Coordinates of C-alpha atoms and ligand atoms in Angstrom, one line a residue:
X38 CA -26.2 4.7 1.2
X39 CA -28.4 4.7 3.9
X40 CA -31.2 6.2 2.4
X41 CA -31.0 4.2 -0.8
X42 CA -31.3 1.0 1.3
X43 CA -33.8 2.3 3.2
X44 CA -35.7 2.9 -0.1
X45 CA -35.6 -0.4 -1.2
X46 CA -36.8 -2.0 2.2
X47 CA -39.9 -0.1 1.5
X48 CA -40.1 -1.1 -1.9
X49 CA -40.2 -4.6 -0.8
X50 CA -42.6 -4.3 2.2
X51 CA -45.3 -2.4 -0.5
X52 CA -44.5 -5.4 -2.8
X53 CA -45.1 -8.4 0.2
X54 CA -48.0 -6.1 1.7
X55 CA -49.7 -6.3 -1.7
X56 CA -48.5 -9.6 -3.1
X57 CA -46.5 -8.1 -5.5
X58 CA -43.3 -9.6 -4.6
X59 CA -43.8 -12.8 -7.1
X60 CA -44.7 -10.5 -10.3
X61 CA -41.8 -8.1 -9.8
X62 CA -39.5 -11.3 -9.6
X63 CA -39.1 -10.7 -13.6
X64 CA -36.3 -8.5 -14.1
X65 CA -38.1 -6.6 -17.5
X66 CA -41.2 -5.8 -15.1
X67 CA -39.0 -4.8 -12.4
X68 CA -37.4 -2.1 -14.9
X69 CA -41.0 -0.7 -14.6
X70 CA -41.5 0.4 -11.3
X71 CA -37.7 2.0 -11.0
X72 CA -36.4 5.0 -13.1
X73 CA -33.4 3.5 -15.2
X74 CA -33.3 6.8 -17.5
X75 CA -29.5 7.3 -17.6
X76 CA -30.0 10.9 -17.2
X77 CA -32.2 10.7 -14.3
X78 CA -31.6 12.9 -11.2
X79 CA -28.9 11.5 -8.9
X80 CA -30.3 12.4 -5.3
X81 CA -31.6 9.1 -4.3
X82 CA -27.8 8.2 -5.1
X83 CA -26.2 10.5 -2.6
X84 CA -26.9 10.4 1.1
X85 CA -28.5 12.9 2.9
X86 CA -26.1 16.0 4.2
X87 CA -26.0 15.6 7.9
X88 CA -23.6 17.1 11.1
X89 CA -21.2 14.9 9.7
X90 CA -21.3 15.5 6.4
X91 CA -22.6 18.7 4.1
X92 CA -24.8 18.4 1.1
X93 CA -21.6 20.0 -0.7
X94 CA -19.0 17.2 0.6
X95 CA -17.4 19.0 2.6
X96 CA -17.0 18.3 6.8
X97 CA -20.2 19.3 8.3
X98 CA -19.8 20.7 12.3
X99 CA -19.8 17.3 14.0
X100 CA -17.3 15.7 11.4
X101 CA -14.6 13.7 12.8
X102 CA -11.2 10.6 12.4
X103 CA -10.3 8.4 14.7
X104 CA -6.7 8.0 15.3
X105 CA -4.5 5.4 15.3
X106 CA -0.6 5.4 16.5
X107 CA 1.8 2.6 16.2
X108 CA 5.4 1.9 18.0
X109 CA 6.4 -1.0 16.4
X110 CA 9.9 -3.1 16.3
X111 CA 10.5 -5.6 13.4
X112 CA 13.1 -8.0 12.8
X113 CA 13.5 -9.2 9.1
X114 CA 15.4 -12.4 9.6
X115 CA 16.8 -13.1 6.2
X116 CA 18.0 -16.1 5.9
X117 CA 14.4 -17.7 7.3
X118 CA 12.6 -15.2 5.3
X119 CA 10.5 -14.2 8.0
X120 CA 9.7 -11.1 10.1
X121 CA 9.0 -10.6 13.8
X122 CA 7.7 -8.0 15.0
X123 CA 5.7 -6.4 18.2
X124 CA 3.7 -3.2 18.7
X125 CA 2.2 -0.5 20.7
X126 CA -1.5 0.5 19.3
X127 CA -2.9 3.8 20.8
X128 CA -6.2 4.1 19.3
X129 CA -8.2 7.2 19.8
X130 CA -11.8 7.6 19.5
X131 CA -12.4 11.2 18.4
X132 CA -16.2 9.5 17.1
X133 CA -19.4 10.8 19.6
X134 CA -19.7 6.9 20.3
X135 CA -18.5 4.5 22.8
X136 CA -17.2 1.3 21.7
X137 CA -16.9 -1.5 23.0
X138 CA -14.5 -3.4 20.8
X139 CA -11.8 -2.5 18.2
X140 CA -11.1 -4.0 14.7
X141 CA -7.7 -5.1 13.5
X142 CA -6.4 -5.4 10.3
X143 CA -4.6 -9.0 10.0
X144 CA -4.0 -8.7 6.3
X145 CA -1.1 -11.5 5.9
X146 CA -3.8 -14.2 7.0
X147 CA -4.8 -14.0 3.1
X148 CA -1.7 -16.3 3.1
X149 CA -2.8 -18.7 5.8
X150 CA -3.1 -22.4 4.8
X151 CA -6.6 -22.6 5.4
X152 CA -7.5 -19.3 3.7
X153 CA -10.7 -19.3 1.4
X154 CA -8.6 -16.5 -0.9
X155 CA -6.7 -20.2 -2.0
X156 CA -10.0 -21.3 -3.4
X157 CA -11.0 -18.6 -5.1
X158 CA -8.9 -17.7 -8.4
X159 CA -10.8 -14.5 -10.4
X160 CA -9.0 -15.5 -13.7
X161 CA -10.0 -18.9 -13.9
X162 CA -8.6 -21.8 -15.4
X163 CA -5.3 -20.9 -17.4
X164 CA -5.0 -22.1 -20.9
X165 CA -1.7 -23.7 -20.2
X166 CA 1.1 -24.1 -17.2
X167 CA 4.5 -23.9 -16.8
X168 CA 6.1 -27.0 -15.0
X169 CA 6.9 -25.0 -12.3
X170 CA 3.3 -22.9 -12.0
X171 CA 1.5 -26.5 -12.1
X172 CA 4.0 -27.8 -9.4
X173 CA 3.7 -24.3 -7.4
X174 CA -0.3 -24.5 -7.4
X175 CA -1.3 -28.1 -7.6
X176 CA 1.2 -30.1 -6.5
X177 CA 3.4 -28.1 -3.6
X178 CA 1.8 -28.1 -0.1
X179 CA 0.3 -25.0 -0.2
X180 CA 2.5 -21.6 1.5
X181 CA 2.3 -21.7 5.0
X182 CA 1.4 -17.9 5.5
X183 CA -0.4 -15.2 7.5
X184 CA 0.4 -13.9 11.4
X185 CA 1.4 -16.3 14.4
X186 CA -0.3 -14.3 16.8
X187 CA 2.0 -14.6 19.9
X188 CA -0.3 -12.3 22.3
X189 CA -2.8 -9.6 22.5
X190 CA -2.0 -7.5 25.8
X191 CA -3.5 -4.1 27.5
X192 CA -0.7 -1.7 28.6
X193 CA -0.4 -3.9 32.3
X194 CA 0.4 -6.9 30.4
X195 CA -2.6 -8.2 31.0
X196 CA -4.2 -10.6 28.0
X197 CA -7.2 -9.0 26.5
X198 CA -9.8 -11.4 24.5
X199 CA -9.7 -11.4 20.8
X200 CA -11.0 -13.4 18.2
X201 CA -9.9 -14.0 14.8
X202 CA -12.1 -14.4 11.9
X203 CA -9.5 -14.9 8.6
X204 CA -8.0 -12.1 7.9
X205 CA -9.5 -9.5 10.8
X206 CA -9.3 -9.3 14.3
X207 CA -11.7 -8.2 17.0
X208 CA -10.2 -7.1 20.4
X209 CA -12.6 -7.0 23.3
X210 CA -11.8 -4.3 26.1
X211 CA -12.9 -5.0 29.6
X212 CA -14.8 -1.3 29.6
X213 CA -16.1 0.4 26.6
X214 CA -13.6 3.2 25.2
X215 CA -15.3 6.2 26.0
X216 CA -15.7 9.2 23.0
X217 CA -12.8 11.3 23.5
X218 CA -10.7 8.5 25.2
X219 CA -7.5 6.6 24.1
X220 CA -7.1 3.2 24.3
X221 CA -3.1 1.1 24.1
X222 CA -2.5 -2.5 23.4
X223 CA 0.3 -4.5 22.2
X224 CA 0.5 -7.1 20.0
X225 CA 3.7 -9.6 19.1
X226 CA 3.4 -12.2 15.8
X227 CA 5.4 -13.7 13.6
X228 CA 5.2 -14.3 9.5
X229 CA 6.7 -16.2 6.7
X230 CA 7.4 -13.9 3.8
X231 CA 6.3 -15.3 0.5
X232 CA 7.9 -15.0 -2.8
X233 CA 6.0 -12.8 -4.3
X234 CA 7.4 -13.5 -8.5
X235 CA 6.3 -17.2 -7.6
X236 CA 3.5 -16.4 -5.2
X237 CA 2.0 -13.1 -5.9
X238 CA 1.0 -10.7 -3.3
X239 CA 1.4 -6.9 -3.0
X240 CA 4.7 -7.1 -0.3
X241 CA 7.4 -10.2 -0.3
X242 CA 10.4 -10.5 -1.4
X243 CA 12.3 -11.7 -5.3
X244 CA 14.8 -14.7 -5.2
X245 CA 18.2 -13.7 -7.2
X246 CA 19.7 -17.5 -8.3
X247 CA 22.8 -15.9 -9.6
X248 CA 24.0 -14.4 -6.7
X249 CA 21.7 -16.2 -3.5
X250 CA 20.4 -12.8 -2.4
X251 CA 16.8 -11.6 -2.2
X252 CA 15.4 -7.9 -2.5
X253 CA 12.4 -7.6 0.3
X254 CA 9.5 -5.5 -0.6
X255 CA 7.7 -5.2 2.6
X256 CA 3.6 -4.4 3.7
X257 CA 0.7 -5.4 5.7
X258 CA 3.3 -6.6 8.2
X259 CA 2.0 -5.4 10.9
X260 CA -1.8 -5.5 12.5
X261 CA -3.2 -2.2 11.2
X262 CA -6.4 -0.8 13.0
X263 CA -9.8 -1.1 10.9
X264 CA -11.7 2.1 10.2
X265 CA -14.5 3.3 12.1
X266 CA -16.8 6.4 11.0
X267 CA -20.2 7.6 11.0
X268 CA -21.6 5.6 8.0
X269 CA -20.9 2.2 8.2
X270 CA -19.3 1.9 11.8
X271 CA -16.5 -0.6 11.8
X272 CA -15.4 -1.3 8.4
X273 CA -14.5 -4.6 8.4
X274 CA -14.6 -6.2 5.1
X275 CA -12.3 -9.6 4.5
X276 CA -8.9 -8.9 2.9
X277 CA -9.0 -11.7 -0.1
X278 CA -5.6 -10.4 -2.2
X279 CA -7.5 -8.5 -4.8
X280 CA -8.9 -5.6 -3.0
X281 CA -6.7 -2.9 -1.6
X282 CA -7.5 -1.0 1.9
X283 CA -9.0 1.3 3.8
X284 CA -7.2 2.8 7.0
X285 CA -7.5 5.8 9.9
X286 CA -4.6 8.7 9.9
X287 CA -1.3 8.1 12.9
X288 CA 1.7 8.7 13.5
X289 CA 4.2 6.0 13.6
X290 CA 7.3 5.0 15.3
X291 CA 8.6 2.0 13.5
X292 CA 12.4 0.4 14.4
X293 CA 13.6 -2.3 11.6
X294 CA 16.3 -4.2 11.9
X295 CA 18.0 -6.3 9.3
X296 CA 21.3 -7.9 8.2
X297 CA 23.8 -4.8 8.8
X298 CA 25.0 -5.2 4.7
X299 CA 21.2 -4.5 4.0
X300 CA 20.2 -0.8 2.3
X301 CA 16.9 0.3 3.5
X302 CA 14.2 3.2 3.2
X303 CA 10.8 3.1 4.0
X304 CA 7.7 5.3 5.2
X305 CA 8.6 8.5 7.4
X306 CA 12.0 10.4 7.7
X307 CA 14.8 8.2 9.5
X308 CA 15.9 9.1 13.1
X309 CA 19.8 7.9 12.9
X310 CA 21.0 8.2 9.8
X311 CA 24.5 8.6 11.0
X312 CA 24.1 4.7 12.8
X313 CA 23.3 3.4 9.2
X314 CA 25.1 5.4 6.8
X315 CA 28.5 5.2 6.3
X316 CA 30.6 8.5 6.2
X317 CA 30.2 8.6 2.2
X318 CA 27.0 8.4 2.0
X319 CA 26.3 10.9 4.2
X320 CA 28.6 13.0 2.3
X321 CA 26.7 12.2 -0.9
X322 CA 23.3 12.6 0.4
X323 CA 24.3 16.1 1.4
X324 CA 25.1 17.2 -2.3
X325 CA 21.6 15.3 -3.2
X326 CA 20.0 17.6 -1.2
X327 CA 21.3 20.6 -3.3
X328 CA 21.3 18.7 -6.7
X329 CA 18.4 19.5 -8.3
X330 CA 19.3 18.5 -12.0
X331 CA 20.3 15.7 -11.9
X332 CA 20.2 12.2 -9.6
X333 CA 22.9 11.4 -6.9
X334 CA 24.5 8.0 -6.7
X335 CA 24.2 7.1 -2.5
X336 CA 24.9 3.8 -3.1
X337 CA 26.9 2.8 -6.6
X338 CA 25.9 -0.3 -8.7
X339 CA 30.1 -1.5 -8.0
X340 CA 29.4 -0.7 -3.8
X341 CA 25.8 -3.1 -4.5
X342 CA 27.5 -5.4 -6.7
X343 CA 30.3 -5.9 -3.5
X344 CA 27.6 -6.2 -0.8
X345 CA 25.8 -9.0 -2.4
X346 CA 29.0 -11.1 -1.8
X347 CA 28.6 -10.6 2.1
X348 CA 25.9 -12.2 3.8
X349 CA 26.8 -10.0 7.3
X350 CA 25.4 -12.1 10.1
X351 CA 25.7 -8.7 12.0
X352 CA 22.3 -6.5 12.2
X353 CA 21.6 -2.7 12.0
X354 CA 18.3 -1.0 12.9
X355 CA 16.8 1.8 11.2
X356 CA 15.1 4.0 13.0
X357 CA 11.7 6.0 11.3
X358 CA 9.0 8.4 12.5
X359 CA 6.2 9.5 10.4
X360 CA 3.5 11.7 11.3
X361 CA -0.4 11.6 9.9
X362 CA 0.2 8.9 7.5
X363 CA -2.3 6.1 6.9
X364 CA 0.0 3.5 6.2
X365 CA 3.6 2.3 6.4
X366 CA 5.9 0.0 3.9
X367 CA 9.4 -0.3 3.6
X368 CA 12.1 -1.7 1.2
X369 CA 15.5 -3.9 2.2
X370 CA 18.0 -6.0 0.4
X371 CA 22.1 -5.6 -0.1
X372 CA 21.2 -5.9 -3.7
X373 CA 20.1 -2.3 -3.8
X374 CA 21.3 1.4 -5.8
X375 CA 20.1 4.1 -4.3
X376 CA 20.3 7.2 -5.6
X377 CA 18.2 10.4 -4.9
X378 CA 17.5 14.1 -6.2
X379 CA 15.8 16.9 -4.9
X380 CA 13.1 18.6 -6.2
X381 CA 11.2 22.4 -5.7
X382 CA 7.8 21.9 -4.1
X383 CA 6.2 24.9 -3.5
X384 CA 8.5 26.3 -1.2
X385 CA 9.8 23.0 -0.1
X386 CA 12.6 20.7 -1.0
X387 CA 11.3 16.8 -1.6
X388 CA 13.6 14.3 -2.7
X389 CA 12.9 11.8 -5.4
X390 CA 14.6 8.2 -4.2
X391 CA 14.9 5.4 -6.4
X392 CA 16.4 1.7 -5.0
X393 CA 16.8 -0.8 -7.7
X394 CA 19.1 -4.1 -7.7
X395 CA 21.4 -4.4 -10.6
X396 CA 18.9 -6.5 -12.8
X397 CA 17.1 -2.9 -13.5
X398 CA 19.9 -1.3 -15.0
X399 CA 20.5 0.8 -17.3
X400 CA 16.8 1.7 -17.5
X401 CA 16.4 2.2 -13.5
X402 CA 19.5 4.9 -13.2
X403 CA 18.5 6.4 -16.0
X404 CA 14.8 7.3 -15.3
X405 CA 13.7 6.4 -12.5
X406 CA 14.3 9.1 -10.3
X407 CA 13.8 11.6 -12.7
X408 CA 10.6 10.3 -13.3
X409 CA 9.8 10.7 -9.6
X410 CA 10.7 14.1 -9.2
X411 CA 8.5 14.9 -12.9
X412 CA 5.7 13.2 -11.2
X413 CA 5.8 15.2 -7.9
X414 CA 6.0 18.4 -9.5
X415 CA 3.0 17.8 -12.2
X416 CA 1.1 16.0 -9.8
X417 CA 1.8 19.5 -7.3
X418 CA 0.7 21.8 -10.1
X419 CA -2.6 20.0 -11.0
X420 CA -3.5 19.0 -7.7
X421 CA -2.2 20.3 -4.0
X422 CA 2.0 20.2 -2.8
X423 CA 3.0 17.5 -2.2
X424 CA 3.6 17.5 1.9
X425 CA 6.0 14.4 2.5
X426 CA 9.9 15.0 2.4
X427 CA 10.6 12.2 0.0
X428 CA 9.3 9.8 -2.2
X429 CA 10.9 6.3 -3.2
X430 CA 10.5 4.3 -5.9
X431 CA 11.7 0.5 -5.9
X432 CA 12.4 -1.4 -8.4
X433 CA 10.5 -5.5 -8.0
X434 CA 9.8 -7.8 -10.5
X435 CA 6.1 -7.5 -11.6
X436 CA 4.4 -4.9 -9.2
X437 CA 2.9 -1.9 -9.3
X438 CA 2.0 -0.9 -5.5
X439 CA 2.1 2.0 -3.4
X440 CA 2.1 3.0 -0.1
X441 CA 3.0 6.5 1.6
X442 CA 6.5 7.6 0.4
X443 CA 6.9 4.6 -1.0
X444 CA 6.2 2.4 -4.1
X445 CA 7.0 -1.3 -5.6
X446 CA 7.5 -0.6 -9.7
X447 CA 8.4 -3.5 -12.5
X448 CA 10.0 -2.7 -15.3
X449 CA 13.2 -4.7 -16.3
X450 CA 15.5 -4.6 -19.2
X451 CA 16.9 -7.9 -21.1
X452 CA 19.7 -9.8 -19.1
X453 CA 22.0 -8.1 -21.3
X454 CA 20.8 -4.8 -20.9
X455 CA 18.7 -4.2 -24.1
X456 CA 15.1 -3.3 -23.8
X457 CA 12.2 -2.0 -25.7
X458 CA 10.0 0.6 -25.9
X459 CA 7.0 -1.4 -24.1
X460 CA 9.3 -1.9 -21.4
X461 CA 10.4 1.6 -20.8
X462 CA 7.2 3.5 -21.2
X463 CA 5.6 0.3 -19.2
X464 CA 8.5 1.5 -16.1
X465 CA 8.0 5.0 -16.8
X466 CA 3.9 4.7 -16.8
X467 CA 4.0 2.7 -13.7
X468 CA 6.4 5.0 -11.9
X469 CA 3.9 8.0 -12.4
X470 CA 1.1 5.8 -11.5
X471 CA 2.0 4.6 -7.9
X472 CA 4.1 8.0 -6.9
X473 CA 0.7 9.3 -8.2
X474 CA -1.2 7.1 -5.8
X475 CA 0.7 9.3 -2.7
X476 CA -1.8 12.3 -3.5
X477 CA -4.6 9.3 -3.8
X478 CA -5.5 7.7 -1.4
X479 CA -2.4 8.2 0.6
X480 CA -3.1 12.2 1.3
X481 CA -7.1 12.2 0.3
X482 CA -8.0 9.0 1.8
X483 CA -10.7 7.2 0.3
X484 CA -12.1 3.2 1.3
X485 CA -10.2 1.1 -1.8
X486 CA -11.5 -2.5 -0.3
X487 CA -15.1 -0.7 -1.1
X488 CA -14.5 1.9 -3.7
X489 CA -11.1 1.6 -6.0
X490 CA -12.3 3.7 -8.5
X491 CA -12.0 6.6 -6.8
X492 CA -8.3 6.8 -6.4
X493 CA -7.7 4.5 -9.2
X494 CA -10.0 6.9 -11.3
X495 CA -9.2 10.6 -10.5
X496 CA -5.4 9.3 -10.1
X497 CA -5.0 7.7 -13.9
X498 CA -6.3 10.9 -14.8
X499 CA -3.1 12.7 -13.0
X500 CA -1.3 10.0 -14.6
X501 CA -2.6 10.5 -18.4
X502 CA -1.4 14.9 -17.9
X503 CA 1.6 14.0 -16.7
X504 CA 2.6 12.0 -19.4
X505 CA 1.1 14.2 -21.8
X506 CA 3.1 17.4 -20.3
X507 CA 6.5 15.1 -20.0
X508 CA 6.2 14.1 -23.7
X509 CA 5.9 17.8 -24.9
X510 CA 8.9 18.6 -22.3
X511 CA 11.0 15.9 -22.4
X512 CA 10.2 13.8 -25.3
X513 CA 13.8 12.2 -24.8
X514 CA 12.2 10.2 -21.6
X515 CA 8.4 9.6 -22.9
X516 CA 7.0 10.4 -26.2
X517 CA 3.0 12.0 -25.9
X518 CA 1.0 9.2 -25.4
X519 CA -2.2 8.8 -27.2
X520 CA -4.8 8.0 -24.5
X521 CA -5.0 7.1 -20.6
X522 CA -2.6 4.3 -20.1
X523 CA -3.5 0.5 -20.5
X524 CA -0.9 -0.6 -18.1
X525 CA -3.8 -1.5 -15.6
X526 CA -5.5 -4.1 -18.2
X527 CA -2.2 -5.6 -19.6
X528 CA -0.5 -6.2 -15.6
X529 CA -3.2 -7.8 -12.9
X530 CA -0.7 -6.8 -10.0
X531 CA -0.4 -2.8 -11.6
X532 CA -2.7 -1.5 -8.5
Ligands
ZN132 ZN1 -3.5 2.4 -9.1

């Protein structure tokens, strides 16, 4: 990029050295001096191989990722629909550079009252509203979002300087973080969830009327370090809703706790299972483990059915450490069915997860699941093995959305049950999509604020030969469809 910028400086310093710049202002005369043939040479696209970088892609000598760790403790407080939470940040600069301040991540701050994302609305005027829609967006005081940020500490509990501009945070260190050097920090903030049926959003949570519970899908709850590298330095492009994210590798250590009735999985493999599952289900995980067929029921749609009648005012903490992931997202409500398979990858066992509340049943218990574990072991063929131990797939109203180990899938049958086609192959399509999205960007970890098309490109191809090979295998679950899927264009939240 560097050089193609540089390119055009010089374009424009010939043109204002020779008073050319008010002739070329004409945008048929500018096609003149530059080469639009389609079938041009691309080098003037690409920038030049460097230590960094090699002229074939690859990591030159000098090539390098910064680090970033997290030890973080969240409380989801369910009846104020909020979340509290504190962290540890241990950022590592593995670059040759010093720096002398960091980049945070505050991506909730989309929601804040003030935010300029309210102002801006990329579809434009609808052709008609609901009563409620026209209440919810011109009449109600707007959502009173985004992260309360409590303090910003160094690891002596001393205050460090930051400043927030909307939805990112710079951190000022009293002495510049050396190359090779760590640097910890703690943070402690607090958020309103939104409802994200009525309010949109990638995380929130879905109001059940009928029974008073909700179903939390939960991200970008936590500050989450920018990236730094060699091209562009701090990447630290505004979160406005629509774009998606770009983040450095860590390990986490993340403790959640919630209402003790709650069912909960989430990013990373849990550190105290036998705190937070009852004796049955740990005796029914264990024959998941070996069932390879067919799903295993951990929690039954009767034992989910029961919970949603308790409200327990008493809390549970689950307990997760995951290693080299970019990212970190977690699901909770006493709504949810879980059930789980394992599946062959390579010469590992993975297993497929699916938590759905009642609402997305029969089609969730069905396929779901199944799905997951098709999707892992296409995507493994065509691609690389999959490395994680599981991967979960949640049933929410609306969203497609994922996040390492985890995704947030629509897909809902009638109240009665029925459902069509459209529906199923939607649920089905999406499934595949946002499991898909683990292998990109989750594993080869591209910038999606800057460049979506890569992940959303090479993975809808992933997406179009799995569904081709599950129509030919099992055309009982998804006939062969026709061409890459249009889910994308027909959902605006199917990321
Ligand atoms: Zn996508």
């Amino acid at each position: 990029m560097k050089a193609i910028n540089f390119k055009l400086i010089m374009i424009s310093l010939i043109f204002s050295f020779t008073g050319m710049s008010q002739e070329v202002s004409d945008d048929s005369k500018q096609k003149g001096h530059l080469n639009t043939n389609k079938f041009r040479q691309m080098y003037q696209e690409f920038s030049s191989p460097n230590m960094f970088r090699t002229a074939a892609g690859a990591p030159g000598p000098a090539y390098y990722q910064q680090q970033a760790d997290y030890k973080i403790n969240i409380e989801l407080d369910d009846q104020n629909k909020r979340i509290y939470g504190d962290e540890i940040v241990t950022y590592t600069n593995n670059s040759p550079d010093n720096l002398e301040y960091l980049w945070v991540q505050l991506d909730q701050n989309v929601r804040k009252k003030d935010s300029p994302s309210l102002d801006k609305d990329g579809d434009g005027a609808a052709p008609y509203y609901l009563p409620s829609g026209f209440t919810n967006k011109f009449i109600n005081k707007p959502f009173d979002g985004g992260f309360n940020v409590e303090y910003v500490k160094n690891v002596n509990g001393k205050p460090l300087d930051f400043f927030i501009n909307q939805t990112m945070m710079r951190i000022d260190m009293s002495t510049s973080l050396k190359s090779g050097e760590s640097f910890s920090f703690s943070i402690k903030w607090w958020y309103n969830i939104q409802d994200h049926v009525n309010q949109d959003g990638r995380s929130g949570y879905e109001s059940f009327k009928s029974d008073g519970n909700r179903s939390y899908i939960i991200a970008q709850f936590f500050p989450r370090m920018a990236v730094y590298n060699e091209i562009e330095g701090w990447q630290n492009y505004q979160f406005w809703g629509d774009g998606e994210f770009a983040l450095p590798f860590g390990n986490y250590d993340v403790k959640i706790t919630v209402p003790s009735d709650h069912i909960l999985d989430a990013t990373g493999k849990l550190q105290n299972r036998k705190e937070v599952f009852s004796k049955n289900m740990i005796k029914r995980f264990n024959k998941a483990k070996k069932s390879f067929d067919k799903p295993v029921m951990i929690v039954t749609q009767a034992e989910a059915e029961l919970a949603e009648k308790g409200f327990s005012k008493e809390k549970k903490t689950w307990h997760f450490i995951a290693e080299n992931v970019r990212d970190f997202a977690f699901a909770s409500s006493r709504k949810f069915i879980w059930d789980m398979m394992a599946v062959k990858v390579g010469d590992k066992d993975v297993m497929a997860v699916s938590m759905y509340p009642k609402e997305g049943n029969p089609l969730w218990e069905d396929y779901s699941t199944v799905v997951v574990a098709e999707t892992l072991k296409t995507y493994s063929d065509y691609t690389f093995d999959y490395p994680y131990h599981k991967a979960i797939s949640v049933h929410a109203a609306q969203i497609g959305m994922e996040y390492p180990m985890i995704c947030f899938n629509f897909g809902r049958p009638n109240i009665d049950g029925s459902y069509s086609d459209q529906v199923k192959y939607g649920m089905i399509g999406v499934i595949i999509h946002e499991v898909g999205h683990n292998f990109f960007p989750m594993i080869v970890n591209n910038d999606e604020r800057q460049w979506a098309w890569m992940d959303e490109g090479i993975n809808t191809f992933v997406q179009y030969l799995t569904e081709q090979k599950l129509g030919k295998d099992k055309p009982e679950i998804i006939f062969p469809l026709r061409g890459i899927s249009l889910q994308k264009r027909k959902s605006k939240r199917y990321s």
